[in-house]
C-alpha cells in the first residue's frame, strides 16, 4: 500500500510503499476511502504539538470500509462503512471516560499524531472507536465531519446551545461553512463575520440572517444591536484581530468558543459583570460524533470540499498554510 509519512517536524511528506498492517486484538483494518485535510495536520507538520510521535502518517478525518478484524472483535463486521475520529483510544476508566468525555482522558492516543492516521490506503483502528456511517453520506462528504463537523457541533453543545440562540460564526472557510449549517440545523439564528465582503452571498445562501464585514463595520457594536448580542460566538478563523473585534458583541450570559487557539484579549471587567464565558473546544466524544453524523444525514449537511489524490497531499498542506481555502480539502484513495 501507499502511505504519506512525515519523518520530522517541519519536514515534507514522503510517499512510500508499506506492507498492509495486520490488526491486533481488539483492532480492525480499515481500507481508507477518504481522508480530510485539517489545519491540525498542518500543526503536526509544523511541530506545534509536543506529543506527536515521529515518524507518523498524519490524517484524522477518515471514512472507509472495514477490511478485516483482529481477534476478539465481534463488531463492526468486515464490509461495514465506518468513520474514524481523532481519538484512537482512551483508558476507559477515568472520570472523563466514565462520564462520556473520553476526549479529555490523560491517557488518550490520537490518530495521525501518536498513531498512524488516514494519509494511507489502509490503517488500523480500535474496534470500539469506529462509528457506522449513515448510508446517505458518501465517504468524501463524511470524512470532514469526523473532525470539522464534530468540532463545531461539540462547541455548540458544550456552550449550552438552545434552539433560538443567536450564533455568530467568525470566518467562512471550510470550518465556518459547517458551523453555519449545523447551527441552522439545530434551530439557531446565525450571523457570519468575515473579512471578505464577497462572502456575503454565500453566507446568506447557507442560511445566515446577518453578515458583518470586519473591514467596514464595528463588529462588536453591530452584534450588540442584534437583539442584545450573540448568545454564542464560534471563533473558527485563526485570526486574532477578528476574535478581539467580535468579543464585545457577546450577549450577557453568553459564551465565546475558541475553535482555533489564539491569545484573545478579554475585557475581564465586562466578563464578570455580564456573566460571560470564554472556553476552548478541541473536538468531541463518540456520543457527539454519532449525533453529528445523524444530524448531517437528517438535514442534508454536506461540506464544501475539493477532492485530491494522495500524491498531492504535500501541495494541499502548502495551500492550506498559504491561503484560506473556501472549503475542506479531502484526499480520495483510488
PDB file of N, CA and C in Angstrom, residues 23-85:
ATOM      1  N   UNK A  23      -4.299  -6.159  11.835  1.00  0.00           N
ATOM      2  CA  UNK A  23      -4.968  -5.725  13.068  1.00  0.00           C
ATOM      3  C   UNK A  23      -4.685  -6.682  14.221  1.00  0.00           C
ATOM      4  N   UNK A  24      -4.397  -6.102  15.399  1.00  0.00           N
ATOM      5  CA  UNK A  24      -4.171  -6.899  16.591  1.00  0.00           C
ATOM      6  C   UNK A  24      -5.460  -7.167  17.339  1.00  0.00           C
ATOM      7  N   UNK A  25      -5.330  -7.643  18.564  1.00  0.00           N
ATOM      8  CA  UNK A  25      -6.505  -7.942  19.383  1.00  0.00           C
ATOM      9  C   UNK A  25      -7.315  -6.660  19.612  1.00  0.00           C
ATOM     10  N   UNK A  26      -8.605  -6.738  19.332  1.00  0.00           N
ATOM     11  CA  UNK A  26      -9.472  -5.578  19.536  1.00  0.00           C
ATOM     12  C   UNK A  26      -9.377  -4.523  18.459  1.00  0.00           C
ATOM     13  N   UNK A  27      -8.674  -4.817  17.380  1.00  0.00           N
ATOM     14  CA  UNK A  27      -8.472  -3.836  16.319  1.00  0.00           C
ATOM     15  C   UNK A  27      -9.140  -4.271  15.018  1.00  0.00           C
ATOM     16  N   UNK A  28      -9.333  -3.291  14.134  1.00  0.00           N
ATOM     17  CA  UNK A  28      -9.872  -3.560  12.805  1.00  0.00           C
ATOM     18  C   UNK A  28      -8.955  -2.922  11.768  1.00  0.00           C
ATOM     19  N   UNK A  29      -8.903  -3.536  10.593  1.00  0.00           N
ATOM     20  CA  UNK A  29      -8.165  -2.971   9.470  1.00  0.00           C
ATOM     21  C   UNK A  29      -9.151  -2.208   8.595  1.00  0.00           C
ATOM     22  N   UNK A  30      -8.838  -0.950   8.334  1.00  0.00           N
ATOM     23  CA  UNK A  30      -9.703  -0.074   7.549  1.00  0.00           C
ATOM     24  C   UNK A  30      -9.095   0.178   6.180  1.00  0.00           C
ATOM     25  N   UNK A  31      -9.877  -0.046   5.138  1.00  0.00           N
ATOM     26  CA  UNK A  31      -9.492   0.429   3.804  1.00  0.00           C
ATOM     27  C   UNK A  31      -9.943   1.881   3.720  1.00  0.00           C
ATOM     28  N   UNK A  32      -8.999   2.809   3.739  1.00  0.00           N
ATOM     29  CA  UNK A  32      -9.324   4.231   3.733  1.00  0.00           C
ATOM     30  C   UNK A  32      -9.871   4.610   2.363  1.00  0.00           C
ATOM     31  N   UNK A  33     -11.040   5.218   2.355  1.00  0.00           N
ATOM     32  CA  UNK A  33     -11.628   5.687   1.101  1.00  0.00           C
ATOM     33  C   UNK A  33     -11.491   7.201   0.947  1.00  0.00           C
ATOM     34  N   UNK A  34     -11.505   7.924   2.072  1.00  0.00           N
ATOM     35  CA  UNK A  34     -11.351   9.378   2.024  1.00  0.00           C
ATOM     36  C   UNK A  34     -10.772   9.849   3.348  1.00  0.00           C
ATOM     37  N   UNK A  35      -9.936  10.879   3.282  1.00  0.00           N
ATOM     38  CA  UNK A  35      -9.364  11.464   4.494  1.00  0.00           C
ATOM     39  C   UNK A  35      -9.284  12.973   4.316  1.00  0.00           C
ATOM     40  N   UNK A  36      -9.956  13.702   5.193  1.00  0.00           N
ATOM     41  CA  UNK A  36      -9.925  15.146   5.131  1.00  0.00           C
ATOM     42  C   UNK A  36      -8.570  15.700   5.554  1.00  0.00           C
ATOM     43  N   UNK A  37      -8.240  16.862   5.019  1.00  0.00           N
ATOM     44  CA  UNK A  37      -7.016  17.568   5.397  1.00  0.00           C
ATOM     45  C   UNK A  37      -7.408  18.701   6.328  1.00  0.00           C
ATOM     46  N   UNK A  38      -6.931  18.635   7.554  1.00  0.00           N
ATOM     47  CA  UNK A  38      -7.343  19.565   8.612  1.00  0.00           C
ATOM     48  C   UNK A  38      -6.174  20.475   8.970  1.00  0.00           C
ATOM     49  N   UNK A  39      -6.493  21.650   9.508  1.00  0.00           N
ATOM     50  CA  UNK A  39      -5.433  22.544   9.971  1.00  0.00           C
ATOM     51  C   UNK A  39      -4.612  21.890  11.072  1.00  0.00           C
ATOM     52  N   UNK A  40      -5.225  20.949  11.808  1.00  0.00           N
ATOM     53  CA  UNK A  40      -4.464  20.208  12.802  1.00  0.00           C
ATOM     54  C   UNK A  40      -3.330  19.400  12.188  1.00  0.00           C
ATOM     55  N   UNK A  41      -3.526  18.902  10.956  1.00  0.00           N
ATOM     56  CA  UNK A  41      -2.459  18.181  10.252  1.00  0.00           C
ATOM     57  C   UNK A  41      -1.302  19.123   9.936  1.00  0.00           C
ATOM     58  N   UNK A  42      -1.651  20.355   9.589  1.00  0.00           N
ATOM     59  CA  UNK A  42      -0.621  21.358   9.318  1.00  0.00           C
ATOM     60  C   UNK A  42       0.165  21.669  10.598  1.00  0.00           C
ATOM     61  N   UNK A  43      -0.533  21.689  11.736  1.00  0.00           N
ATOM     62  CA  UNK A  43       0.137  21.924  13.020  1.00  0.00           C
ATOM     63  C   UNK A  43       1.062  20.753  13.367  1.00  0.00           C
ATOM     64  N   UNK A  44       0.666  19.532  13.000  1.00  0.00           N
ATOM     65  CA  UNK A  44       1.546  18.377  13.176  1.00  0.00           C
ATOM     66  C   UNK A  44       2.818  18.563  12.358  1.00  0.00           C
ATOM     67  N   UNK A  45       2.655  18.951  11.101  1.00  0.00           N
ATOM     68  CA  UNK A  45       3.806  19.155  10.222  1.00  0.00           C
ATOM     69  C   UNK A  45       4.718  20.264  10.736  1.00  0.00           C
ATOM     70  N   UNK A  46       4.125  21.304  11.309  1.00  0.00           N
ATOM     71  CA  UNK A  46       4.913  22.446  11.787  1.00  0.00           C
ATOM     72  C   UNK A  46       5.500  22.237  13.177  1.00  0.00           C
ATOM     73  N   UNK A  47       5.206  21.101  13.811  1.00  0.00           N
ATOM     74  CA  UNK A  47       5.774  20.809  15.126  1.00  0.00           C
ATOM     75  C   UNK A  47       5.103  21.534  16.267  1.00  0.00           C
ATOM     76  N   UNK A  48       3.838  21.918  16.103  1.00  0.00           N
ATOM     77  CA  UNK A  48       3.138  22.671  17.144  1.00  0.00           C
ATOM     78  C   UNK A  48       2.674  21.797  18.307  1.00  0.00           C
ATOM     79  N   UNK A  49       2.553  20.479  18.087  1.00  0.00           N
ATOM     80  CA  UNK A  49       2.122  19.578  19.158  1.00  0.00           C
ATOM     81  C   UNK A  49       3.348  18.830  19.699  1.00  0.00           C
ATOM     82  N   UNK A  50       3.676  18.998  20.981  1.00  0.00           N
ATOM     83  CA  UNK A  50       4.892  18.362  21.510  1.00  0.00           C
ATOM     84  C   UNK A  50       4.785  16.850  21.676  1.00  0.00           C
ATOM     85  N   UNK A  51       3.559  16.309  21.626  1.00  0.00           N
ATOM     86  CA  UNK A  51       3.379  14.883  21.899  1.00  0.00           C
ATOM     87  C   UNK A  51       3.361  14.015  20.639  1.00  0.00           C
ATOM     88  N   UNK A  52       3.499  14.605  19.454  1.00  0.00           N
ATOM     89  CA  UNK A  52       3.470  13.823  18.210  1.00  0.00           C
ATOM     90  C   UNK A  52       4.677  12.887  18.169  1.00  0.00           C
ATOM     91  N   UNK A  53       4.422  11.648  17.722  1.00  0.00           N
ATOM     92  CA  UNK A  53       5.485  10.653  17.616  1.00  0.00           C
ATOM     93  C   UNK A  53       5.911  10.504  16.157  1.00  0.00           C
ATOM     94  N   UNK A  54       7.125  10.911  15.867  1.00  0.00           N
ATOM     95  CA  UNK A  54       7.656  10.794  14.504  1.00  0.00           C
ATOM     96  C   UNK A  54       8.471   9.515  14.381  1.00  0.00           C
ATOM     97  N   UNK A  55       8.488   8.889  13.205  1.00  0.00           N
ATOM     98  CA  UNK A  55       7.715   9.236  12.000  1.00  0.00           C
ATOM     99  C   UNK A  55       6.245   8.902  12.196  1.00  0.00           C
ATOM    100  N   UNK A  56       5.383   9.657  11.507  1.00  0.00           N
ATOM    101  CA  UNK A  56       3.937   9.491  11.655  1.00  0.00           C
ATOM    102  C   UNK A  56       3.253   9.652  10.307  1.00  0.00           C
ATOM    103  N   UNK A  57       2.179   8.918  10.130  1.00  0.00           N
ATOM    104  CA  UNK A  57       1.285   9.143   8.999  1.00  0.00           C
ATOM    105  C   UNK A  57       0.167  10.037   9.500  1.00  0.00           C
ATOM    106  N   UNK A  58       0.086  11.306   9.054  1.00  0.00           N
ATOM    107  CA  UNK A  58      -0.953  12.202   9.557  1.00  0.00           C
ATOM    108  C   UNK A  58      -2.341  11.832   9.029  1.00  0.00           C
ATOM    109  N   UNK A  59      -3.322  12.634   9.415  1.00  0.00           N
ATOM    110  CA  UNK A  59      -4.687  12.470   8.925  1.00  0.00           C
ATOM    111  C   UNK A  59      -5.617  11.900   9.966  1.00  0.00           C
ATOM    112  N   UNK A  60      -6.652  12.675  10.336  1.00  0.00           N
ATOM    113  CA  UNK A  60      -7.579  12.215  11.384  1.00  0.00           C
ATOM    114  C   UNK A  60      -9.049  12.463  11.022  1.00  0.00           C
ATOM    115  N   UNK A  61      -9.342  12.733   9.755  1.00  0.00           N
ATOM    116  CA  UNK A  61     -10.731  12.851   9.283  1.00  0.00           C
ATOM    117  C   UNK A  61     -10.964  11.727   8.279  1.00  0.00           C
ATOM    118  N   UNK A  62     -11.329  10.564   8.763  1.00  0.00           N
ATOM    119  CA  UNK A  62     -11.226   9.357   7.948  1.00  0.00           C
ATOM    120  C   UNK A  62     -12.569   8.665   7.776  1.00  0.00           C
ATOM    121  N   UNK A  63     -12.844   8.256   6.552  1.00  0.00           N
ATOM    122  CA  UNK A  63     -14.017   7.438   6.242  1.00  0.00           C
ATOM    123  C   UNK A  63     -13.550   6.282   5.375  1.00  0.00           C
ATOM    124  N   UNK A  64     -14.049   5.095   5.664  1.00  0.00           N
ATOM    125  CA  UNK A  64     -13.609   3.940   4.897  1.00  0.00           C
ATOM    126  C   UNK A  64     -14.458   2.712   5.147  1.00  0.00           C
ATOM    127  N   UNK A  65     -13.895   1.560   4.851  1.00  0.00           N
ATOM    128  CA  UNK A  65     -14.600   0.285   4.950  1.00  0.00           C
ATOM    129  C   UNK A  65     -13.757  -0.689   5.771  1.00  0.00           C
ATOM    130  N   UNK A  66     -14.404  -1.436   6.645  1.00  0.00           N
ATOM    131  CA  UNK A  66     -13.695  -2.454   7.422  1.00  0.00           C
ATOM    132  C   UNK A  66     -13.273  -3.574   6.490  1.00  0.00           C
ATOM    133  N   UNK A  67     -11.954  -3.773   6.390  1.00  0.00           N
ATOM    134  CA  UNK A  67     -11.399  -4.805   5.514  1.00  0.00           C
ATOM    135  C   UNK A  67     -11.322  -6.155   6.228  1.00  0.00           C
ATOM    136  N   UNK A  68     -10.859  -6.146   7.471  1.00  0.00           N
ATOM    137  CA  UNK A  68     -10.758  -7.364   8.270  1.00  0.00           C
ATOM    138  C   UNK A  68     -10.722  -6.975   9.740  1.00  0.00           C
ATOM    139  N   UNK A  69     -10.887  -7.957  10.620  1.00  0.00           N
ATOM    140  CA  UNK A  69     -10.914  -7.682  12.061  1.00  0.00           C
ATOM    141  C   UNK A  69      -9.909  -8.578  12.771  1.00  0.00           C
ATOM    142  N   UNK A  70      -9.406  -8.076  13.913  1.00  0.00           N
ATOM    143  CA  UNK A  70      -8.482  -8.845  14.717  1.00  0.00           C
ATOM    144  C   UNK A  70      -9.206  -9.740  15.704  1.00  0.00           C
ATOM    145  N   UNK A  71      -8.439 -10.451  16.502  1.00  0.00           N
ATOM    146  CA  UNK A  71      -9.009 -11.357  17.498  1.00  0.00           C
ATOM    147  C   UNK A  71      -9.853 -10.580  18.506  1.00  0.00           C
ATOM    148  N   UNK A  72     -10.956 -11.183  18.922  1.00  0.00           N
ATOM    149  CA  UNK A  72     -11.803 -10.592  19.949  1.00  0.00           C
ATOM    150  C   UNK A  72     -12.764  -9.539  19.445  1.00  0.00           C
ATOM    151  N   UNK A  73     -12.846  -9.351  18.141  1.00  0.00           N
ATOM    152  CA  UNK A  73     -13.725  -8.313  17.590  1.00  0.00           C
ATOM    153  C   UNK A  73     -14.987  -8.963  17.003  1.00  0.00           C
ATOM    154  N   UNK A  74     -16.129  -8.619  17.584  1.00  0.00           N
ATOM    155  CA  UNK A  74     -17.413  -9.077  17.061  1.00  0.00           C
ATOM    156  C   UNK A  74     -18.113  -7.999  16.244  1.00  0.00           C
ATOM    157  N   UNK A  75     -17.711  -6.769  16.466  1.00  0.00           N
ATOM    158  CA  UNK A  75     -18.338  -5.631  15.793  1.00  0.00           C
ATOM    159  C   UNK A  75     -17.310  -4.530  15.690  1.00  0.00           C
ATOM    160  N   UNK A  76     -17.218  -3.850  14.546  1.00  0.00           N
ATOM    161  CA  UNK A  76     -18.013  -3.983  13.325  1.00  0.00           C
ATOM    162  C   UNK A  76     -17.578  -5.177  12.475  1.00  0.00           C
ATOM    163  N   UNK A  77     -18.399  -5.517  11.525  1.00  0.00           N
ATOM    164  CA  UNK A  77     -18.141  -6.638  10.638  1.00  0.00           C
ATOM    165  C   UNK A  77     -17.368  -6.172   9.401  1.00  0.00           C
ATOM    166  N   UNK A  78     -16.605  -7.068   8.780  1.00  0.00           N
ATOM    167  CA  UNK A  78     -15.968  -6.719   7.502  1.00  0.00           C
ATOM    168  C   UNK A  78     -17.015  -6.240   6.486  1.00  0.00           C
ATOM    169  N   UNK A  79     -16.662  -5.205   5.755  1.00  0.00           N
ATOM    170  CA  UNK A  79     -17.573  -4.618   4.775  1.00  0.00           C
ATOM    171  C   UNK A  79     -18.358  -3.438   5.299  1.00  0.00           C
ATOM    172  N   UNK A  80     -18.326  -3.198   6.616  1.00  0.00           N
ATOM    173  CA  UNK A  80     -19.079  -2.079   7.194  1.00  0.00           C
ATOM    174  C   UNK A  80     -18.457  -0.744   6.797  1.00  0.00           C
ATOM    175  N   UNK A  81     -19.295   0.226   6.479  1.00  0.00           N
ATOM    176  CA  UNK A  81     -18.846   1.596   6.185  1.00  0.00           C
ATOM    177  C   UNK A  81     -18.705   2.328   7.517  1.00  0.00           C
ATOM    178  N   UNK A  82     -17.524   2.887   7.778  1.00  0.00           N
ATOM    179  CA  UNK A  82     -17.278   3.466   9.094  1.00  0.00           C
ATOM    180  C   UNK A  82     -16.514   4.784   8.986  1.00  0.00           C
ATOM    181  N   UNK A  83     -16.599   5.547  10.058  1.00  0.00           N
ATOM    182  CA  UNK A  83     -15.803   6.746  10.213  1.00  0.00           C
ATOM    183  C   UNK A  83     -14.868   6.564  11.390  1.00  0.00           C
ATOM    184  N   UNK A  84     -13.687   7.165  11.307  1.00  0.00           N
ATOM    185  CA  UNK A  84     -12.679   7.053  12.367  1.00  0.00           C
ATOM    186  C   UNK A  84     -12.362   8.455  12.867  1.00  0.00           C
ATOM    187  N   UNK A  85     -12.606   8.756  14.136  1.00  0.00           N
ATOM    188  CA  UNK A  85     -12.365  10.096  14.662  1.00  0.00           C
ATOM    189  C   UNK A  85     -10.918  10.303  15.087  1.00  0.00           C
TER     190      UNK A  85
END
